[in-house]
Amino acid sequence: MSNSVMPILPANRIPKHVAVVMDGNGRWAKSRGLPRTAGHEAGEHALFDVVEGAIQIGVKELSAFAFSTENWKRSPEEVKFLMGFNRDVIRRRLDQMHDMGVRVKWAGRPGKLWGSVISELERAEEKTAKNKVLTLNMCVNYGGRSEIIDAAVELASDIKKKRVNPEKISEKKFGEYLNIPSDIDLFLRSSGEERISNFLLWQVAYAELVFMDVLWPDVRRETLWKAIEIYSQRERRFGNA
């Protein structure tokens, strides 16, 4: 645990669900004359420092964009590295997360994913299923548009089978078909880029967006806490004013 001073904020000013786009690994590595893979490796520590910081300050759910449906467009070498890296991170950190009371959930399509990656994600889900301190959604082979399409297809199938009355479909009901049903309160992206990048499109509808000008491997829990301080100062009206 870090010795950094955590901001003291009212409980109602702490976001329940935070989404993080872990951007800037490649630029971090390039600036140091290192291969892109070194940036991803350095980003592992950043993620788990943020997880610890989220637990400390009282966040209950954290969604991390680990591998997008668009990342398959990267070089075969980098994709191969990321597949193995995601698998190994989950395997390496599983006991630590379990001991911390973290519940791991996987969001994304099986699709092209390596079988070994799916196995580690499912093993992590099973082992941590009863944990309640923090839910960590690992978004691997995830895309916001594909999630909505998949949900719509599944819902249409249930309507056809007469399991669902189409006249009683609500936003809440549709949300039950998503990988991640809960709304995002705080959407945090590192690296200074100001884009959503197809991440949690449905859930981000009324999120507060915070973009931090720090490359992901340099992110620490203090970065999260600063973003939460910014969040706490905003007035969330949800269209009421």
mmCIF file of N, CA and C in Angstrom, residues 126-223:
data_model
loop_
_atom_site.group_PDB
_atom_site.id
_atom_site.type_symbol
_atom_site.label_atom_id
_atom_site.label_comp_id
_atom_site.label_asym_id
_atom_site.label_seq_id
_atom_site.Cartn_x
_atom_site.Cartn_y
_atom_site.Cartn_z
ATOM 1 N N GLU A 126 -14.651 -17.799 -11.125
ATOM 2 C CA GLU A 126 -15.131 -18.840 -10.215
ATOM 3 C C GLU A 126 -14.533 -18.683 -8.816
ATOM 4 N N LYS A 127 -13.220 -18.433 -8.751
ATOM 5 C CA LYS A 127 -12.548 -18.368 -7.448
ATOM 6 C C LYS A 127 -12.996 -17.165 -6.632
ATOM 7 N N THR A 128 -13.281 -16.053 -7.304
ATOM 8 C CA THR A 128 -13.565 -14.804 -6.589
ATOM 9 C C THR A 128 -15.052 -14.464 -6.540
ATOM 10 N N ALA A 129 -15.913 -15.395 -6.939
ATOM 11 C CA ALA A 129 -17.338 -15.103 -7.122
ATOM 12 C C ALA A 129 -18.027 -14.553 -5.880
ATOM 13 N N LYS A 130 -17.547 -14.909 -4.701
ATOM 14 C CA LYS A 130 -18.225 -14.485 -3.461
ATOM 15 C C LYS A 130 -17.599 -13.235 -2.837
ATOM 16 N N ASN A 131 -16.564 -12.696 -3.454
ATOM 17 C CA ASN A 131 -15.905 -11.509 -2.899
ATOM 18 C C ASN A 131 -16.758 -10.270 -3.101
ATOM 19 N N LYS A 132 -16.698 -9.340 -2.146
ATOM 20 C CA LYS A 132 -17.607 -8.195 -2.168
ATOM 21 C C LYS A 132 -16.936 -6.841 -1.942
ATOM 22 N N VAL A 133 -15.623 -6.816 -1.780
ATOM 23 C CA VAL A 133 -14.950 -5.541 -1.515
ATOM 24 C C VAL A 133 -14.977 -4.652 -2.754
ATOM 25 N N LEU A 134 -14.609 -5.210 -3.897
ATOM 26 C CA LEU A 134 -14.574 -4.481 -5.169
ATOM 27 C C LEU A 134 -14.815 -5.464 -6.301
ATOM 28 N N THR A 135 -15.618 -5.069 -7.277
ATOM 29 C CA THR A 135 -15.759 -5.857 -8.503
ATOM 30 C C THR A 135 -14.846 -5.271 -9.567
ATOM 31 N N LEU A 136 -13.965 -6.096 -10.120
ATOM 32 C CA LEU A 136 -13.069 -5.681 -11.188
ATOM 33 C C LEU A 136 -13.524 -6.335 -12.481
ATOM 34 N N ASN A 137 -14.085 -5.525 -13.379
ATOM 35 C CA ASN A 137 -14.494 -6.026 -14.689
ATOM 36 C C ASN A 137 -13.296 -5.957 -15.634
ATOM 37 N N MET A 138 -12.780 -7.112 -16.006
ATOM 38 C CA MET A 138 -11.687 -7.172 -16.967
ATOM 39 C C MET A 138 -12.297 -7.242 -18.364
ATOM 40 N N CYS A 139 -12.174 -6.158 -19.106
ATOM 41 C CA CYS A 139 -12.789 -6.061 -20.434
ATOM 42 C C CYS A 139 -11.778 -6.515 -21.472
ATOM 43 N N VAL A 140 -11.894 -7.774 -21.879
ATOM 44 C CA VAL A 140 -10.932 -8.415 -22.769
ATOM 45 C C VAL A 140 -11.672 -8.872 -24.033
ATOM 46 N N ASN A 141 -11.216 -8.397 -25.181
ATOM 47 C CA ASN A 141 -11.929 -8.544 -26.448
ATOM 48 C C ASN A 141 -13.322 -7.926 -26.319
ATOM 49 N N TYR A 142 -13.308 -6.701 -25.815
ATOM 50 C CA TYR A 142 -14.552 -5.975 -25.544
ATOM 51 C C TYR A 142 -14.689 -4.781 -26.479
ATOM 52 N N GLY A 143 -15.922 -4.512 -26.895
ATOM 53 C CA GLY A 143 -16.252 -3.306 -27.642
ATOM 54 C C GLY A 143 -17.661 -2.888 -27.271
ATOM 55 N N GLY A 144 -17.887 -1.604 -27.087
ATOM 56 C CA GLY A 144 -19.201 -1.129 -26.685
ATOM 57 C C GLY A 144 -20.280 -1.441 -27.702
ATOM 58 N N ARG A 145 -19.980 -1.234 -28.982
ATOM 59 C CA ARG A 145 -20.981 -1.515 -30.021
ATOM 60 C C ARG A 145 -21.300 -3.003 -30.096
ATOM 61 N N SER A 146 -20.260 -3.836 -30.019
ATOM 62 C CA SER A 146 -20.509 -5.280 -30.097
ATOM 63 C C SER A 146 -21.303 -5.756 -28.889
ATOM 64 N N GLU A 147 -21.062 -5.154 -27.725
ATOM 65 C CA GLU A 147 -21.829 -5.525 -26.536
ATOM 66 C C GLU A 147 -23.312 -5.222 -26.729
ATOM 67 N N ILE A 148 -23.621 -4.048 -27.294
ATOM 68 C CA ILE A 148 -25.009 -3.662 -27.524
ATOM 69 C C ILE A 148 -25.658 -4.572 -28.570
ATOM 70 N N ILE A 149 -24.910 -4.883 -29.645
ATOM 71 C CA ILE A 149 -25.429 -5.789 -30.676
ATOM 72 C C ILE A 149 -25.722 -7.165 -30.086
ATOM 73 N N ASP A 150 -24.770 -7.701 -29.314
ATOM 74 C CA ASP A 150 -24.959 -9.022 -28.717
ATOM 75 C C ASP A 150 -26.170 -9.039 -27.788
ATOM 76 N N ALA A 151 -26.332 -7.954 -27.023
ATOM 77 C CA ALA A 151 -27.474 -7.861 -26.112
ATOM 78 C C ALA A 151 -28.782 -7.820 -26.894
ATOM 79 N N ALA A 152 -28.793 -7.061 -28.001
ATOM 80 C CA ALA A 152 -30.002 -6.944 -28.817
ATOM 81 C C ALA A 152 -30.371 -8.284 -29.450
ATOM 82 N N VAL A 153 -29.359 -9.008 -29.912
ATOM 83 C CA VAL A 153 -29.603 -10.321 -30.523
ATOM 84 C C VAL A 153 -30.172 -11.289 -29.491
ATOM 85 N N GLU A 154 -29.593 -11.298 -28.294
ATOM 86 C CA GLU A 154 -30.073 -12.201 -27.240
ATOM 87 C C GLU A 154 -31.491 -11.830 -26.802
ATOM 88 N N LEU A 155 -31.749 -10.528 -26.690
ATOM 89 C CA LEU A 155 -33.085 -10.075 -26.325
ATOM 90 C C LEU A 155 -34.103 -10.459 -27.400
ATOM 91 N N ALA A 156 -33.735 -10.275 -28.666
ATOM 92 C CA ALA A 156 -34.633 -10.640 -29.764
ATOM 93 C C ALA A 156 -34.952 -12.137 -29.733
ATOM 94 N N SER A 157 -33.950 -12.932 -29.405
ATOM 95 C CA SER A 157 -34.162 -14.376 -29.306
ATOM 96 C C SER A 157 -35.151 -14.704 -28.196
ATOM 97 N N ASP A 158 -35.018 -14.023 -27.063
ATOM 98 C CA ASP A 158 -35.929 -14.265 -25.942
ATOM 99 C C ASP A 158 -37.345 -13.788 -26.259
ATOM 100 N N ILE A 159 -37.456 -12.716 -27.042
ATOM 101 C CA ILE A 159 -38.784 -12.248 -27.471
ATOM 102 C C ILE A 159 -39.430 -13.290 -28.377
ATOM 103 N N LYS A 160 -38.635 -13.821 -29.322
ATOM 104 C CA LYS A 160 -39.133 -14.838 -30.258
ATOM 105 C C LYS A 160 -39.607 -16.087 -29.507
ATOM 106 N N LYS A 161 -38.884 -16.419 -28.430
ATOM 107 C CA LYS A 161 -39.242 -17.603 -27.628
ATOM 108 C C LYS A 161 -40.323 -17.292 -26.595
ATOM 109 N N LYS A 162 -40.814 -16.043 -26.649
ATOM 110 C CA LYS A 162 -41.878 -15.569 -25.748
ATOM 111 C C LYS A 162 -41.457 -15.561 -24.280
ATOM 112 N N ARG A 163 -40.169 -15.406 -24.042
ATOM 113 C CA ARG A 163 -39.680 -15.265 -22.671
ATOM 114 C C ARG A 163 -39.789 -13.821 -22.195
ATOM 115 N N VAL A 164 -39.864 -12.901 -23.159
ATOM 116 C CA VAL A 164 -39.937 -11.475 -22.849
ATOM 117 C C VAL A 164 -41.067 -10.850 -23.656
ATOM 118 N N ASN A 165 -41.848 -10.015 -22.988
ATOM 119 C CA ASN A 165 -42.915 -9.274 -23.661
ATOM 120 C C ASN A 165 -42.309 -8.008 -24.264
ATOM 121 N N PRO A 166 -42.318 -7.852 -25.590
ATOM 122 C CA PRO A 166 -41.676 -6.688 -26.206
ATOM 123 C C PRO A 166 -42.273 -5.362 -25.757
ATOM 124 N N GLU A 167 -43.514 -5.383 -25.295
ATOM 125 C CA GLU A 167 -44.153 -4.144 -24.852
ATOM 126 C C GLU A 167 -43.680 -3.716 -23.462
ATOM 127 N N LYS A 168 -42.953 -4.580 -22.793
ATOM 128 C CA LYS A 168 -42.484 -4.263 -21.437
ATOM 129 C C LYS A 168 -40.965 -4.105 -21.362
ATOM 130 N N ILE A 169 -40.330 -3.914 -22.511
ATOM 131 C CA ILE A 169 -38.872 -3.715 -22.517
ATOM 132 C C ILE A 169 -38.557 -2.292 -22.069
ATOM 133 N N SER A 170 -37.705 -2.177 -21.088
ATOM 134 C CA SER A 170 -37.273 -0.886 -20.549
ATOM 135 C C SER A 170 -35.751 -0.811 -20.636
ATOM 136 N N GLU A 171 -35.198 0.349 -20.318
ATOM 137 C CA GLU A 171 -33.746 0.472 -20.278
ATOM 138 C C GLU A 171 -33.171 -0.508 -19.255
ATOM 139 N N LYS A 172 -33.845 -0.622 -18.117
ATOM 140 C CA LYS A 172 -33.370 -1.541 -17.079
ATOM 141 C C LYS A 172 -33.367 -2.974 -17.596
ATOM 142 N N LYS A 173 -34.447 -3.356 -18.308
ATOM 143 C CA LYS A 173 -34.528 -4.713 -18.835
ATOM 144 C C LYS A 173 -33.447 -4.955 -19.871
ATOM 145 N N PHE A 174 -33.226 -3.999 -20.762
ATOM 146 C CA PHE A 174 -32.184 -4.163 -21.776
ATOM 147 C C PHE A 174 -30.817 -4.295 -21.108
ATOM 148 N N GLY A 175 -30.609 -3.518 -20.045
ATOM 149 C CA GLY A 175 -29.328 -3.561 -19.342
ATOM 150 C C GLY A 175 -28.993 -4.929 -18.789
ATOM 151 N N GLU A 176 -30.011 -5.734 -18.517
ATOM 152 C CA GLU A 176 -29.780 -7.083 -17.999
ATOM 153 C C GLU A 176 -29.078 -7.973 -19.022
ATOM 154 N N TYR A 177 -29.124 -7.595 -20.280
ATOM 155 C CA TYR A 177 -28.518 -8.392 -21.352
ATOM 156 C C TYR A 177 -27.077 -7.956 -21.665
ATOM 157 N N LEU A 178 -26.619 -6.899 -21.019
ATOM 158 C CA LEU A 178 -25.266 -6.406 -21.240
ATOM 159 C C LEU A 178 -24.265 -7.168 -20.386
ATOM 160 N N ASN A 179 -23.006 -7.181 -20.809
ATOM 161 C CA ASN A 179 -21.944 -7.790 -20.001
ATOM 162 C C ASN A 179 -21.824 -7.089 -18.654
ATOM 163 N N ILE A 180 -21.942 -5.760 -18.698
ATOM 164 C CA ILE A 180 -21.820 -4.939 -17.488
ATOM 165 C C ILE A 180 -23.102 -4.116 -17.363
ATOM 166 N N PRO A 181 -24.012 -4.490 -16.461
ATOM 167 C CA PRO A 181 -25.311 -3.813 -16.395
ATOM 168 C C PRO A 181 -25.312 -2.473 -15.667
ATOM 169 N N SER A 182 -24.333 -2.211 -14.820
ATOM 170 C CA SER A 182 -24.371 -1.000 -13.996
ATOM 171 C C SER A 182 -23.810 0.212 -14.726
ATOM 172 N N ASP A 183 -24.399 1.384 -14.473
ATOM 173 C CA ASP A 183 -23.953 2.627 -15.088
ATOM 174 C C ASP A 183 -22.581 3.053 -14.573
ATOM 175 N N ILE A 184 -21.849 3.774 -15.415
ATOM 176 C CA ILE A 184 -20.566 4.343 -15.031
ATOM 177 C C ILE A 184 -20.801 5.705 -14.387
ATOM 178 N N ASP A 185 -20.144 5.960 -13.265
ATOM 179 C CA ASP A 185 -20.182 7.286 -12.639
ATOM 180 C C ASP A 185 -19.019 8.142 -13.127
ATOM 181 N N LEU A 186 -17.823 7.571 -13.126
ATOM 182 C CA LEU A 186 -16.614 8.285 -13.527
ATOM 183 C C LEU A 186 -15.897 7.510 -14.622
ATOM 184 N N PHE A 187 -15.661 8.178 -15.746
ATOM 185 C CA PHE A 187 -14.926 7.591 -16.876
ATOM 186 C C PHE A 187 -13.568 8.273 -16.923
ATOM 187 N N LEU A 188 -12.521 7.518 -16.665
ATOM 188 C CA LEU A 188 -11.164 8.057 -16.583
ATOM 189 C C LEU A 188 -10.303 7.505 -17.706
ATOM 190 N N ARG A 189 -9.684 8.420 -18.461
ATOM 191 C CA ARG A 189 -8.758 8.002 -19.509
ATOM 192 C C ARG A 189 -7.416 8.682 -19.283
ATOM 193 N N SER A 190 -6.356 7.893 -19.374
ATOM 194 C CA SER A 190 -5.001 8.433 -19.230
ATOM 195 C C SER A 190 -4.460 8.870 -20.581
ATOM 196 N N SER A 191 -3.306 9.490 -20.581
ATOM 197 C CA SER A 191 -2.490 9.856 -21.755
ATOM 198 C C SER A 191 -2.855 11.185 -22.395
ATOM 199 N N GLY A 192 -3.905 11.845 -21.926
ATOM 200 C CA GLY A 192 -4.275 13.144 -22.483
ATOM 201 C C GLY A 192 -5.219 13.066 -23.663
ATOM 202 N N GLU A 193 -5.439 11.869 -24.201
ATOM 203 C CA GLU A 193 -6.401 11.717 -25.296
ATOM 204 C C GLU A 193 -7.816 11.885 -24.744
ATOM 205 N N GLU A 194 -8.686 12.508 -25.528
ATOM 206 C CA GLU A 194 -10.042 12.791 -25.063
ATOM 207 C C GLU A 194 -11.066 12.100 -25.966
ATOM 208 N N ARG A 195 -11.116 10.786 -25.828
ATOM 209 C CA ARG A 195 -12.036 9.959 -26.610
ATOM 210 C C ARG A 195 -12.596 8.844 -25.729
ATOM 211 N N ILE A 196 -13.779 8.353 -26.094
ATOM 212 C CA ILE A 196 -14.370 7.221 -25.384
ATOM 213 C C ILE A 196 -13.879 5.906 -25.978
ATOM 214 N N SER A 197 -13.589 5.896 -27.275
ATOM 215 C CA SER A 197 -13.003 4.738 -27.952
ATOM 216 C C SER A 197 -13.827 3.458 -27.806
ATOM 217 N N ASN A 198 -15.153 3.585 -27.983
ATOM 218 C CA ASN A 198 -16.012 2.408 -28.036
ATOM 219 C C ASN A 198 -16.002 1.612 -26.733
ATOM 220 N N PHE A 199 -15.839 2.304 -25.610
ATOM 221 C CA PHE A 199 -15.791 1.624 -24.310
ATOM 222 C C PHE A 199 -17.051 1.932 -23.514
ATOM 223 N N LEU A 200 -17.831 0.908 -23.225
ATOM 224 C CA LEU A 200 -18.995 1.020 -22.352
ATOM 225 C C LEU A 200 -19.958 2.110 -22.816
ATOM 226 N N LEU A 201 -20.328 2.063 -24.091
ATOM 227 C CA LEU A 201 -21.137 3.130 -24.691
ATOM 228 C C LEU A 201 -22.491 3.293 -24.015
ATOM 229 N N TRP A 202 -23.140 2.206 -23.673
ATOM 230 C CA TRP A 202 -24.442 2.281 -23.009
ATOM 231 C C TRP A 202 -24.283 2.811 -21.581
ATOM 232 N N GLN A 203 -23.314 2.269 -20.873
ATOM 233 C CA GLN A 203 -23.145 2.559 -19.448
ATOM 234 C C GLN A 203 -22.613 3.963 -19.181
ATOM 235 N N VAL A 204 -21.992 4.586 -20.183
ATOM 236 C CA VAL A 204 -21.333 5.873 -19.996
ATOM 237 C C VAL A 204 -22.291 7.050 -20.224
ATOM 238 N N ALA A 205 -23.563 6.770 -20.446
ATOM 239 C CA ALA A 205 -24.538 7.795 -20.841
ATOM 240 C C ALA A 205 -24.506 9.044 -19.968
ATOM 241 N N TYR A 206 -24.397 8.879 -18.654
ATOM 242 C CA TYR A 206 -24.400 10.037 -17.752
ATOM 243 C C TYR A 206 -23.137 10.081 -16.890
ATOM 244 N N ALA A 207 -22.073 9.476 -17.382
ATOM 245 C CA ALA A 207 -20.809 9.484 -16.648
ATOM 246 C C ALA A 207 -20.150 10.859 -16.703
ATOM 247 N N GLU A 208 -19.364 11.138 -15.683
ATOM 248 C CA GLU A 208 -18.483 12.303 -15.717
ATOM 249 C C GLU A 208 -17.169 11.855 -16.360
ATOM 250 N N LEU A 209 -16.748 12.581 -17.404
ATOM 251 C CA LEU A 209 -15.540 12.226 -18.139
ATOM 252 C C LEU A 209 -14.365 13.031 -17.617
ATOM 253 N N VAL A 210 -13.294 12.334 -17.264
ATOM 254 C CA VAL A 210 -12.079 12.989 -16.781
ATOM 255 C C VAL A 210 -10.903 12.437 -17.585
ATOM 256 N N PHE A 211 -10.169 13.341 -18.219
ATOM 257 C CA PHE A 211 -9.011 12.947 -19.031
ATOM 258 C C PHE A 211 -7.747 13.480 -18.363
ATOM 259 N N MET A 212 -6.827 12.583 -18.014
ATOM 260 C CA MET A 212 -5.613 12.951 -17.293
ATOM 261 C C MET A 212 -4.413 12.878 -18.231
ATOM 262 N N ASP A 213 -3.592 13.900 -18.203
ATOM 263 C CA ASP A 213 -2.436 13.979 -19.093
ATOM 264 C C ASP A 213 -1.240 13.255 -18.474
ATOM 265 N N VAL A 214 -1.394 11.960 -18.300
ATOM 266 C CA VAL A 214 -0.325 11.113 -17.770
ATOM 267 C C VAL A 214 -0.422 9.776 -18.485
ATOM 268 N N LEU A 215 0.707 9.258 -18.955
ATOM 269 C CA LEU A 215 0.718 7.973 -19.658
ATOM 270 C C LEU A 215 0.431 6.846 -18.670
ATOM 271 N N TRP A 216 -0.267 5.815 -19.122
ATOM 272 C CA TRP A 216 -0.767 4.813 -18.195
ATOM 273 C C TRP A 216 0.299 4.204 -17.279
ATOM 274 N N PRO A 217 1.481 3.834 -17.750
ATOM 275 C CA PRO A 217 2.456 3.234 -16.829
ATOM 276 C C PRO A 217 2.857 4.156 -15.673
ATOM 277 N N ASP A 218 2.639 5.469 -15.823
ATOM 278 C CA ASP A 218 2.959 6.418 -14.755
ATOM 279 C C ASP A 218 1.760 6.704 -13.856
ATOM 280 N N VAL A 219 0.616 6.100 -14.151
ATOM 281 C CA VAL A 219 -0.576 6.292 -13.328
ATOM 282 C C VAL A 219 -0.412 5.553 -12.002
ATOM 283 N N ARG A 220 -0.863 6.200 -10.935
ATOM 284 C CA ARG A 220 -0.879 5.585 -9.612
ATOM 285 C C ARG A 220 -2.224 5.878 -8.964
ATOM 286 N N ARG A 221 -2.411 5.383 -7.766
ATOM 287 C CA ARG A 221 -3.684 5.619 -7.082
ATOM 288 C C ARG A 221 -3.950 7.109 -6.901
ATOM 289 N N GLU A 222 -2.867 7.908 -6.804
ATOM 290 C CA GLU A 222 -3.048 9.351 -6.685
ATOM 291 C C GLU A 222 -3.750 9.935 -7.913
ATOM 292 N N THR A 223 -3.487 9.328 -9.068
ATOM 293 C CA THR A 223 -4.148 9.773 -10.300
ATOM 294 C C THR A 223 -5.644 9.522 -10.200
#
